[in-house]
Amino acid sequence: MFRTLIDTLRLLRAGWTLARHDAMFPAEYQAAMPAPARLVGKVARLIAIRNRADNPGERLAQALEKLGPAYIKFGQVLATRSDVIGESFAQGLMRLQDRLPPFDDDLARAILEKELQGPISSYFETLGPAIAAASIAQVHKARTLDGRDVAVKILRPDVERRIHRDIRALRLGAKLAQSLYPKSKRLEPHAFVETVARSLTLELDLRLEAAAASELSEASAAADNFFIPEVDWARTSKQVLTTRWIEALPLNDIARIDAAGVNKVKLAADLTDAFLTTALERGVFHADLHGGNLFVTPTGQLWAVDFGIMGRLGLSERRYLAEILYGFLTKDYDRAAQAHFDAGYVPPHHAKADFASALRAVAEPIFGKDASNVHMSRVLLQLFEITELFDMHLQPQLVLLQKTMVQVEGVCRSLSAAHNMWTASGPAVERFMRRELGPEGQVMDALDDLRALRGAIRRLPHFIDDISDLAERARAHPPRELRGPLHWGWGMGLGFLLACAVGGIGYWLLHTL
Ligand SMILES: Nc1ncnc2c1ncn2[C@@H]1O[C@H](COP(=O)(O)OP(=O)(O)O)[C@@H](O)[C@H]1O
Ligand SMILES: [Mg+2]
């Protein structure tokens, strides 16, 4: 009760900040609002700050920045739902800045000593001031006793408690939104807040970020030019992540990249390839690829940092994605349609030909235009929108991939205005398709089947035991009417099952080998 009261007060504070930025009931959406919301919006604008942004998404971003880390994450996740909030609102929201003044160096040292369980001097020769600070953590450059330069990321003190507190208020807000404004149902406010909460919980344990870094580092070996700094596990804990220092230029600093004479056209192609290759070949992708998390060395090596958000695709999603991109690249819509049905994304009562025709409607306009004017991420988004007509439920990780592709395309075009995502993705997609459909892919499929079969054979004795047990028990206490022919019945049933199993194995062997 007391807690609900506190949460309500916090929500009111958030409401006040939103109102000050005309972000709760924005003037632009008056027409679509119920009368009471329109009235509150009008009153709120009387108290709103004067020099507010034009784009309502940007106004919301400014309000969320003031409200703290949980709200900032809420905005970042919301920005990925342009299918619900609209493209221009999402664009404005994407300007959300997550930069704050750093916390005190002494405090950072105290956290390090507590987390690493020893004096700083037994881990680091030097520890510099913070070089970057955001709402959840800040990063220092340091040198280890054996002379290696490292980046030390330290969680903000008290951030965990603050985030849990704000998430409670957000949950309450979701409940309110769902009951007061039924139209918000499309966003599924409750599930949405849970997604935000889960993502934040992962970011609050830097050991998980360290694990993600090492997983992505393995995956990056599949790409030609993509590198991940290695984790220094001895200097890593729940609140501290230490990685090798990367001496390189951030991809959002084009002037310095130009001055260093880096080949930007190749760099853009490498980035596209790295993103798709890790996703397709290894089923993992860095899902926060903005220019501030990407770096290039003067020799042209591409590096990524910040592994708080990772995407994961299962084999069927990887095949689906490759088939779709391949279908678009080769204009084979029937095949792309088939991929949707194979992945089970489109319920079988829909006609495949109708679906292929819908895909054509998305893809054909691309080929009339100069491909460099057509964003691949937007085509995927349109595709996902069309699929709604076919009762298709997309795997959320594919939506995350599409959102990351928006970032990748943005970075690539800032490097090279003529960057053609379609051409750049060709090699990664073709490599995957060749392998999946060629002899190697078929051997892998056969191996998967073999593994499944081996599991089934292993379980067979237990299965037979269970049946014998059952037969034994039934013989000991048979239902009256079955007493006579019972052991005959069980014997025949068991024999039949065994015959089916042996027959099945034989059939499989004949057809596979
Ligand atoms: N290994 C590293 N080498 C060099 N700089 C790094 C490294 N890791 C992080 N940084 C710097 O610190 C900044 C913030 O780190 P990041 O992991 O992106 O934190 P946040 O989650 O707060 O964005 C990066 O943008 C980069 O400038
Ligand atoms: Mg970052």
Coordinates of C-alpha atoms and ligand atoms in Angstrom, one line a residue:
M1 CA 0.0 0.0 0.0
F2 CA 2.7 2.4 1.1
R3 CA 4.8 1.3 -1.8
T4 CA 2.0 1.9 -4.3
L5 CA 1.6 5.4 -2.9
I6 CA 5.3 6.1 -3.4
D7 CA 5.2 4.6 -6.9
T8 CA 2.2 6.8 -7.7
L9 CA 4.2 9.9 -6.5
R10 CA 7.1 8.9 -8.7
L11 CA 4.8 8.5 -11.6
L12 CA 3.3 11.9 -10.9
R13 CA 6.9 13.4 -11.0
A14 CA 7.5 11.7 -14.3
G15 CA 4.1 13.0 -15.5
W16 CA 5.2 16.5 -14.5
T17 CA 8.4 16.3 -16.4
L18 CA 6.6 14.9 -19.5
A19 CA 4.1 17.7 -19.3
R20 CA 6.9 20.3 -19.1
H21 CA 8.1 19.1 -22.4
D22 CA 4.7 18.7 -24.0
A23 CA 5.4 15.0 -24.3
M24 CA 2.5 13.5 -22.4
F25 CA -0.4 14.6 -24.6
P26 CA 1.5 16.3 -27.5
A27 CA -0.3 19.0 -29.4
E28 CA 0.3 17.2 -32.7
Y29 CA -1.8 14.2 -31.6
Q30 CA -4.8 16.2 -30.2
A31 CA -7.2 15.0 -32.8
A32 CA -6.7 11.3 -32.0
M33 CA -7.2 11.8 -28.2
P34 CA -10.2 11.4 -26.1
A35 CA -11.6 14.7 -24.7
P36 CA -10.2 14.5 -21.2
A37 CA -6.7 13.8 -22.5
R38 CA -7.1 16.8 -24.9
L39 CA -8.0 19.0 -21.9
V40 CA -5.1 17.8 -19.8
G41 CA -2.8 18.4 -22.7
K42 CA -4.0 22.0 -23.1
V43 CA -3.5 22.7 -19.4
A44 CA -0.1 21.1 -19.5
R45 CA 1.1 23.3 -22.3
L46 CA 0.5 26.3 -20.1
I47 CA 3.3 25.1 -17.8
A48 CA 5.5 23.7 -20.5
I49 CA 9.0 25.1 -21.1
R50 CA 9.2 27.7 -23.8
N51 CA 12.1 26.6 -26.1
R52 CA 10.9 23.0 -26.8
A53 CA 11.7 21.0 -29.9
D54 CA 9.3 20.8 -32.8
N55 CA 9.3 17.0 -33.2
P56 CA 7.2 15.4 -30.4
G57 CA 9.6 12.4 -30.4
E58 CA 12.5 14.7 -29.6
R59 CA 10.5 16.4 -26.8
L60 CA 9.9 13.0 -25.3
A61 CA 13.6 12.2 -25.6
Q62 CA 14.5 15.4 -23.7
A63 CA 12.0 14.6 -20.9
L64 CA 13.2 11.0 -20.6
E65 CA 16.9 12.2 -20.4
K66 CA 15.9 14.2 -17.3
L67 CA 14.1 11.2 -15.7
G68 CA 17.0 8.9 -15.5
P69 CA 18.4 5.5 -16.7
A70 CA 15.2 3.4 -16.6
Y71 CA 13.3 6.0 -18.6
I72 CA 16.2 6.5 -21.0
K73 CA 16.1 2.8 -21.7
F74 CA 12.3 3.0 -22.1
G75 CA 12.8 5.6 -24.8
Q76 CA 15.6 3.6 -26.6
V77 CA 13.3 0.6 -26.8
L78 CA 10.3 2.6 -27.8
A79 CA 12.4 4.2 -30.6
T80 CA 12.6 0.7 -32.1
R81 CA 8.8 0.5 -32.5
S82 CA 8.3 2.8 -35.4
D83 CA 5.7 0.3 -36.6
V84 CA 3.5 1.6 -33.7
I85 CA 4.7 5.1 -33.0
G86 CA 5.4 6.2 -36.6
E87 CA 8.6 6.9 -38.4
S88 CA 9.0 10.6 -37.7
F89 CA 8.3 10.2 -33.9
A90 CA 10.8 7.4 -33.8
Q91 CA 13.4 9.5 -35.6
G92 CA 13.0 12.3 -33.0
L93 CA 13.2 9.8 -30.2
M94 CA 16.4 8.4 -31.5
R95 CA 18.1 11.7 -30.6
L96 CA 17.9 10.5 -27.1
Q97 CA 21.3 11.3 -25.5
D98 CA 22.7 9.1 -22.8
R99 CA 25.5 11.3 -21.5
L100 CA 25.9 12.5 -18.0
P101 CA 28.6 14.2 -15.9
P102 CA 30.9 11.5 -14.5
F103 CA 30.8 10.6 -10.8
D104 CA 33.7 11.3 -8.6
D105 CA 37.1 9.6 -9.1
D106 CA 37.4 8.7 -5.4
L107 CA 34.0 7.0 -5.6
A108 CA 35.1 5.1 -8.7
R109 CA 38.2 3.9 -6.8
A110 CA 36.2 2.9 -3.8
I111 CA 33.9 0.8 -6.0
L112 CA 36.8 -0.8 -7.8
E113 CA 38.5 -1.8 -4.5
K114 CA 35.3 -3.3 -3.1
E115 CA 34.5 -5.1 -6.3
L116 CA 38.0 -6.5 -7.0
Q117 CA 38.6 -7.1 -3.3
G118 CA 41.9 -5.5 -3.0
P119 CA 43.8 -2.2 -3.3
I120 CA 43.8 -0.5 -6.7
S121 CA 47.6 -0.7 -6.6
S122 CA 47.5 -4.5 -6.8
Y123 CA 45.5 -4.4 -10.1
F124 CA 46.5 -1.1 -11.9
E125 CA 49.6 0.9 -12.3
T126 CA 47.6 3.9 -13.2
L127 CA 43.9 4.7 -13.3
G128 CA 42.9 7.8 -15.3
P129 CA 39.8 10.0 -15.0
A130 CA 36.5 9.0 -16.6
I131 CA 36.7 9.4 -20.4
A132 CA 33.0 8.7 -21.0
A133 CA 30.0 8.7 -18.6
A134 CA 26.4 7.6 -19.2
S135 CA 23.4 6.9 -17.1
I136 CA 24.3 3.4 -16.1
A137 CA 28.1 3.3 -16.2
Q138 CA 31.3 5.3 -16.9
V139 CA 34.6 4.3 -18.5
H140 CA 38.2 5.0 -17.4
K141 CA 41.4 4.4 -19.2
A142 CA 43.9 2.4 -17.0
R143 CA 47.2 0.6 -17.2
T144 CA 47.7 -2.8 -15.6
L145 CA 50.8 -3.8 -13.6
D146 CA 52.1 -5.7 -16.6
G147 CA 51.9 -2.6 -18.8
R148 CA 48.7 -3.3 -20.8
D149 CA 46.3 -0.4 -21.5
V150 CA 42.7 -1.3 -20.6
A151 CA 39.2 0.3 -20.5
V152 CA 37.5 0.0 -17.1
K153 CA 33.8 0.3 -17.2
I154 CA 32.2 0.9 -13.7
L155 CA 28.5 0.9 -12.9
R156 CA 27.2 4.1 -11.3
P157 CA 26.8 3.8 -7.5
D158 CA 23.2 3.2 -6.5
V159 CA 22.1 2.7 -10.1
E160 CA 20.5 -0.7 -9.4
R161 CA 18.3 0.6 -6.7
R162 CA 17.2 3.6 -8.8
I163 CA 16.4 1.5 -11.8
H164 CA 14.3 -1.0 -9.8
R165 CA 12.5 1.9 -8.2
D166 CA 11.7 3.5 -11.6
I167 CA 10.7 0.2 -13.1
R168 CA 8.0 -0.2 -10.4
A169 CA 6.7 3.2 -11.4
L170 CA 6.8 2.3 -15.1
R171 CA 4.8 -0.9 -14.4
L172 CA 2.2 1.2 -12.7
G173 CA 2.2 3.6 -15.6
A174 CA 1.7 0.6 -18.0
K175 CA -1.3 -0.5 -16.0
L176 CA -2.8 2.9 -16.0
A177 CA -2.2 3.4 -19.8
Q178 CA -3.8 0.0 -20.5
S179 CA -7.0 0.9 -18.6
L180 CA -7.3 4.6 -19.4
Y181 CA -6.3 4.5 -23.0
P182 CA -7.3 1.2 -24.6
K183 CA -5.7 2.1 -27.9
S184 CA -2.3 1.7 -26.3
K185 CA -3.0 -2.0 -26.3
R186 CA -1.3 -2.3 -29.6
L187 CA 2.0 -1.6 -27.9
E188 CA 1.1 -4.1 -25.2
P189 CA 2.3 -1.7 -22.4
H190 CA 2.8 -4.4 -19.8
A191 CA 4.9 -6.6 -22.0
F192 CA 6.8 -3.6 -23.3
V193 CA 7.8 -2.5 -19.8
E194 CA 8.9 -6.0 -19.0
T195 CA 11.1 -6.0 -22.1
V196 CA 12.7 -2.7 -20.8
A197 CA 13.1 -4.2 -17.3
R198 CA 14.7 -7.4 -18.6
S199 CA 17.1 -5.5 -20.8
L200 CA 18.1 -3.3 -17.9
T201 CA 18.6 -6.2 -15.5
L202 CA 21.1 -7.6 -18.0
E203 CA 22.9 -4.3 -18.3
L204 CA 23.2 -4.1 -14.5
D205 CA 25.5 -7.2 -14.3
L206 CA 28.7 -6.4 -16.2
R207 CA 29.8 -10.1 -16.0
L208 CA 27.0 -10.7 -18.5
E209 CA 28.3 -8.0 -20.8
A210 CA 31.8 -9.6 -20.5
A211 CA 30.3 -13.0 -21.5
A212 CA 28.6 -11.3 -24.5
A213 CA 31.9 -9.7 -25.5
S214 CA 33.7 -13.0 -25.5
E215 CA 30.8 -14.7 -27.4
L216 CA 30.9 -11.9 -30.1
S217 CA 34.6 -12.1 -30.3
E218 CA 34.4 -15.8 -31.3
A219 CA 31.7 -14.9 -33.8
S220 CA 33.7 -12.0 -35.2
A221 CA 36.3 -14.5 -36.5
A222 CA 33.8 -15.3 -39.3
A223 CA 34.0 -11.8 -40.7
D224 CA 37.1 -10.4 -42.5
N225 CA 37.5 -7.2 -40.7
F226 CA 35.7 -7.1 -37.3
F227 CA 37.4 -7.1 -33.9
I228 CA 36.2 -7.2 -30.3
P229 CA 38.5 -6.2 -27.4
E230 CA 39.3 -9.1 -25.2
V231 CA 38.0 -9.3 -21.7
D232 CA 40.3 -9.1 -18.7
W233 CA 38.4 -11.5 -16.5
A234 CA 40.7 -11.0 -13.5
R235 CA 39.6 -7.3 -13.4
T236 CA 35.9 -8.0 -14.1
S237 CA 33.0 -8.4 -11.6
K238 CA 29.3 -7.6 -11.4
Q239 CA 30.0 -3.8 -11.3
V240 CA 33.3 -3.7 -13.2
L241 CA 34.2 -4.7 -16.8
T242 CA 37.8 -4.4 -18.0
T243 CA 38.7 -4.9 -21.6
R244 CA 41.7 -4.2 -23.8
W245 CA 42.0 -0.5 -24.7
I246 CA 41.4 0.2 -28.4
E247 CA 43.4 3.1 -29.7
A248 CA 41.1 4.1 -32.5
L249 CA 38.8 6.7 -33.9
P250 CA 35.0 6.5 -33.3
L251 CA 32.9 6.1 -36.4
N252 CA 30.8 9.2 -35.5
D253 CA 33.9 11.4 -35.9
I254 CA 34.1 11.7 -39.7
A255 CA 36.5 14.6 -39.6
R256 CA 39.2 12.6 -37.7
I257 CA 38.6 9.6 -39.9
D258 CA 39.2 11.7 -43.0
A259 CA 42.3 13.3 -41.5
A260 CA 43.7 9.8 -40.8
G261 CA 43.1 8.9 -44.5
V262 CA 41.0 5.8 -43.8
N263 CA 39.2 4.2 -46.8
K264 CA 35.6 5.0 -45.8
V265 CA 34.0 3.1 -48.7
K266 CA 35.7 -0.1 -47.7
L267 CA 35.0 0.5 -44.0
A268 CA 31.2 0.9 -44.8
A269 CA 31.3 -2.4 -46.7
D270 CA 33.2 -4.1 -43.9
L271 CA 30.7 -3.0 -41.3
T272 CA 27.7 -4.3 -43.4
D273 CA 29.5 -7.6 -43.9
A274 CA 30.5 -8.0 -40.3
F275 CA 26.9 -7.3 -39.1
L276 CA 25.4 -9.8 -41.5
T277 CA 28.1 -12.4 -41.3
T278 CA 28.0 -12.7 -37.5
A279 CA 24.2 -12.8 -37.6
L280 CA 24.0 -15.4 -40.3
E281 CA 27.0 -17.6 -39.7
R282 CA 27.1 -17.6 -35.9
G283 CA 23.6 -16.5 -34.9
V284 CA 24.7 -13.5 -32.8
F285 CA 24.9 -9.9 -33.5
H286 CA 25.9 -6.7 -31.7
A287 CA 22.5 -4.9 -31.3
D288 CA 23.7 -1.4 -30.5
L289 CA 25.8 -0.5 -33.5
H290 CA 25.7 3.3 -33.4
G291 CA 28.8 5.3 -34.4
G292 CA 29.8 5.9 -30.8
N293 CA 30.3 2.1 -30.2
L294 CA 32.3 1.5 -33.4
F295 CA 36.0 2.4 -33.9
V296 CA 38.5 2.3 -36.7
T297 CA 42.3 2.2 -36.4
P298 CA 44.4 4.3 -38.8
T299 CA 45.2 1.0 -40.6
G300 CA 41.4 0.4 -41.2
Q301 CA 40.6 -2.3 -38.6
L302 CA 37.0 -2.1 -37.5
W303 CA 36.4 -2.6 -33.7
A304 CA 33.2 -2.6 -31.7
V305 CA 32.7 -1.9 -27.9
D306 CA 29.6 -2.0 -25.6
F307 CA 28.0 -5.4 -25.4
G308 CA 25.0 -4.6 -23.3
I309 CA 22.5 -5.6 -26.0
M310 CA 23.1 -8.7 -28.1
G311 CA 20.8 -10.2 -30.6
R312 CA 20.5 -14.0 -31.1
L313 CA 19.0 -15.9 -34.0
G314 CA 18.3 -19.6 -34.1
L315 CA 19.1 -21.6 -37.2
S316 CA 15.6 -21.3 -38.6
E317 CA 15.6 -17.5 -38.2
R318 CA 19.0 -17.3 -39.9
R319 CA 17.8 -19.4 -42.8
Y320 CA 14.6 -17.3 -43.0
L321 CA 16.6 -14.1 -43.1
A322 CA 19.1 -15.3 -45.7
E323 CA 16.2 -16.6 -47.9
I324 CA 14.4 -13.3 -47.7
L325 CA 17.5 -11.2 -48.5
Y326 CA 18.5 -13.7 -51.2
G327 CA 14.9 -13.7 -52.6
F328 CA 15.1 -9.9 -52.9
L329 CA 18.6 -9.9 -54.3
T330 CA 17.6 -12.4 -57.0
K331 CA 13.9 -11.3 -57.3
D332 CA 12.8 -14.8 -56.5
Y333 CA 9.6 -14.0 -54.6
D334 CA 8.2 -17.6 -54.7
R335 CA 11.3 -18.8 -52.9
A336 CA 11.1 -16.0 -50.3
A337 CA 7.5 -16.8 -49.7
Q338 CA 8.3 -20.4 -49.3
A339 CA 10.9 -19.4 -46.6
H340 CA 8.1 -17.8 -44.6
F341 CA 5.9 -20.9 -44.8
D342 CA 8.9 -23.2 -44.0
A343 CA 9.8 -21.2 -40.9
G344 CA 6.1 -21.5 -39.8
Y345 CA 5.8 -17.7 -39.7
V346 CA 2.7 -17.7 -42.0
P347 CA -0.1 -20.0 -41.0
P348 CA -0.7 -22.6 -43.7
H349 CA -4.3 -21.6 -44.4
H350 CA -2.9 -18.6 -46.4
A351 CA -2.1 -19.0 -50.1
K352 CA 1.6 -19.0 -50.9
A353 CA 1.0 -17.2 -54.2
D354 CA -0.8 -14.3 -52.4
F355 CA 2.1 -14.0 -50.1
A356 CA 4.7 -14.0 -52.9
S357 CA 2.7 -11.3 -54.6
A358 CA 2.8 -9.2 -51.4
L359 CA 6.5 -9.6 -51.3
R360 CA 6.8 -8.5 -54.9
A361 CA 4.8 -5.3 -53.9
V362 CA 7.5 -4.6 -51.3
A363 CA 10.5 -5.4 -53.5
E364 CA 9.7 -4.3 -57.0
P365 CA 9.7 -0.5 -56.2
I366 CA 13.3 -1.0 -55.1
F367 CA 14.5 -2.2 -58.4
G368 CA 13.0 0.8 -60.3
K369 CA 15.2 3.1 -58.2
D370 CA 18.9 3.6 -57.7
A371 CA 19.4 1.0 -55.0
S372 CA 21.5 3.4 -52.9
N373 CA 18.3 5.3 -52.3
V374 CA 16.5 2.4 -50.9
H375 CA 17.2 1.5 -47.3
M376 CA 17.4 -2.2 -46.7
S377 CA 16.1 -1.7 -43.1
R378 CA 13.1 0.2 -44.4
V379 CA 12.3 -2.6 -46.9
L380 CA 12.5 -5.1 -44.1
L381 CA 10.2 -3.0 -42.0
Q382 CA 7.7 -2.8 -44.8
L383 CA 8.0 -6.5 -45.2
F384 CA 7.3 -7.0 -41.5
E385 CA 4.3 -4.7 -41.8
I386 CA 2.8 -6.6 -44.8
T387 CA 3.3 -9.8 -43.0
E388 CA 0.7 -8.6 -40.4
L389 CA -1.9 -9.0 -43.1
F390 CA -1.0 -12.7 -43.1
D391 CA -1.3 -13.3 -39.4
M392 CA 2.4 -13.6 -39.2
H393 CA 4.1 -13.4 -35.8
L394 CA 7.6 -12.4 -36.1
Q395 CA 10.3 -13.5 -33.7
P396 CA 11.2 -10.4 -31.6
Q397 CA 14.9 -11.0 -32.4
L398 CA 14.3 -10.4 -36.1
V399 CA 12.7 -7.1 -35.2
L400 CA 15.8 -6.3 -33.1
L401 CA 17.9 -7.1 -36.2
Q402 CA 15.9 -4.8 -38.3
K403 CA 16.3 -2.0 -35.8
T404 CA 20.1 -2.6 -35.7
M405 CA 20.1 -2.5 -39.5
V406 CA 18.7 1.0 -39.3
Q407 CA 21.7 2.0 -37.2
V408 CA 24.2 0.1 -39.5
E409 CA 22.8 1.8 -42.6
G410 CA 22.9 5.2 -41.0
V411 CA 26.6 4.7 -40.0
C412 CA 27.5 3.3 -43.4
R413 CA 25.9 6.2 -45.2
S414 CA 27.6 8.8 -43.0
L415 CA 30.9 7.1 -44.1
S416 CA 29.9 6.9 -47.8
A417 CA 26.8 8.5 -49.1
A418 CA 26.6 6.1 -52.0
H419 CA 26.9 3.0 -49.8
N420 CA 24.7 0.3 -51.3
M421 CA 23.5 -2.0 -48.6
W422 CA 22.2 -4.6 -51.1
T423 CA 25.5 -5.0 -52.9
A424 CA 27.4 -5.0 -49.6
S425 CA 25.2 -7.7 -48.2
G426 CA 25.6 -9.9 -51.2
P427 CA 28.7 -11.9 -50.3
A428 CA 27.6 -12.7 -46.7
V429 CA 24.2 -13.9 -47.9
E430 CA 25.5 -15.9 -50.8
R431 CA 28.2 -17.5 -48.7
F432 CA 25.6 -18.6 -46.2
M433 CA 23.2 -19.8 -48.9
R434 CA 25.9 -21.8 -50.7
R435 CA 26.8 -23.5 -47.5
E436 CA 23.3 -24.2 -46.3
L437 CA 22.1 -25.5 -49.6
G438 CA 25.3 -27.1 -50.8
P439 CA 26.7 -30.5 -49.7
E440 CA 28.0 -29.0 -46.5
G441 CA 24.5 -27.8 -45.5
Q442 CA 23.0 -31.2 -46.3
V443 CA 25.6 -33.0 -44.3
M444 CA 24.8 -30.6 -41.4
D445 CA 21.1 -31.3 -41.8
A446 CA 21.8 -35.1 -41.8
L447 CA 23.9 -34.7 -38.7
D448 CA 21.1 -32.8 -37.0
D449 CA 18.7 -35.7 -37.9
L450 CA 21.3 -38.2 -36.7
R451 CA 21.6 -36.4 -33.4
A452 CA 17.8 -36.4 -33.0
L453 CA 17.7 -40.1 -33.9
R454 CA 20.5 -41.0 -31.5
G455 CA 18.5 -39.2 -28.7
A456 CA 15.4 -41.2 -29.7
I457 CA 17.3 -44.5 -29.7
R458 CA 18.8 -43.7 -26.3
R459 CA 15.3 -43.1 -24.9
L460 CA 14.0 -46.3 -26.5
P461 CA 15.1 -48.7 -23.7
H462 CA 13.4 -46.5 -21.1
F463 CA 10.4 -46.3 -23.2
I464 CA 10.3 -50.2 -23.5
D465 CA 10.9 -50.5 -19.8
D466 CA 8.0 -48.1 -19.1
I467 CA 5.8 -50.1 -21.3
S468 CA 6.8 -53.4 -19.7
D469 CA 6.3 -51.9 -16.3
L470 CA 2.9 -50.8 -17.3
A471 CA 2.1 -54.2 -18.7
E472 CA 3.4 -55.8 -15.5
R473 CA 1.2 -53.6 -13.3
A474 CA -1.7 -54.2 -15.6
R475 CA -1.2 -58.0 -15.4
A476 CA -1.0 -57.9 -11.6
H477 CA -4.1 -55.8 -11.3
P478 CA -6.0 -56.2 -14.5
P479 CA -9.4 -54.5 -15.0
R480 CA -11.9 -57.4 -14.7
E481 CA -13.1 -57.4 -18.3
L482 CA -9.6 -57.5 -19.8
R483 CA -8.1 -60.2 -17.6
G484 CA -8.0 -63.1 -20.1
P485 CA -6.4 -61.8 -23.3
L486 CA -4.4 -59.1 -21.6
H487 CA -0.8 -60.4 -21.9
W488 CA -1.6 -61.2 -25.6
G489 CA -2.7 -57.6 -26.2
W490 CA 0.3 -56.0 -24.5
G491 CA 2.7 -58.4 -26.3
M492 CA 1.3 -57.5 -29.7
G493 CA 1.3 -53.8 -28.9
L494 CA 4.9 -53.9 -27.8
G495 CA 5.9 -56.0 -30.8
F496 CA 4.1 -53.5 -33.1
L497 CA 5.9 -50.5 -31.5
L498 CA 9.3 -52.2 -31.9
A499 CA 8.6 -53.1 -35.5
C500 CA 7.7 -49.4 -36.2
A501 CA 10.9 -48.2 -34.5
V502 CA 13.1 -50.7 -36.5
G503 CA 11.2 -49.9 -39.7
G504 CA 11.6 -46.2 -39.1
I505 CA 15.4 -46.4 -38.6
G506 CA 15.7 -48.6 -41.7
Y507 CA 13.7 -46.2 -43.8
W508 CA 15.7 -43.2 -42.5
L509 CA 19.1 -44.9 -43.2
L510 CA 18.0 -45.9 -46.7
H511 CA 17.0 -42.3 -47.5
T512 CA 19.9 -40.5 -45.9
L513 CA 23.0 -42.4 -46.7
Ligands
LIG1 N1 37.9 -1.1 -25.0 C1 37.8 0.2 -25.2 N2 38.8 0.9 -25.8 C2 38.7 2.2 -25.9 N3 37.6 2.9 -25.6 C3 36.6 2.3 -25.0 C4 36.6 0.9 -24.8 N4 35.4 0.6 -24.2 C5 34.7 1.7 -24.1 N5 35.4 2.8 -24.5 C6 35.0 4.2 -24.6 O1 34.0 4.4 -23.6 C7 32.8 4.8 -24.2 C8 31.6 4.3 -23.4 O2 31.7 2.8 -23.3 P1 30.5 1.9 -23.6 O3 30.8 0.5 -23.3 O4 29.9 2.3 -25.0 O5 29.5 2.4 -22.5 P2 27.9 2.9 -22.5 O6 27.2 1.6 -22.3 O7 27.8 3.8 -21.4 O8 27.7 3.5 -23.9 C9 32.8 4.3 -25.6 O9 32.0 5.0 -26.5 C10 34.3 4.5 -25.9 O10 34.6 5.8 -26.3
MG2 MG 28.1 2.9 -25.8

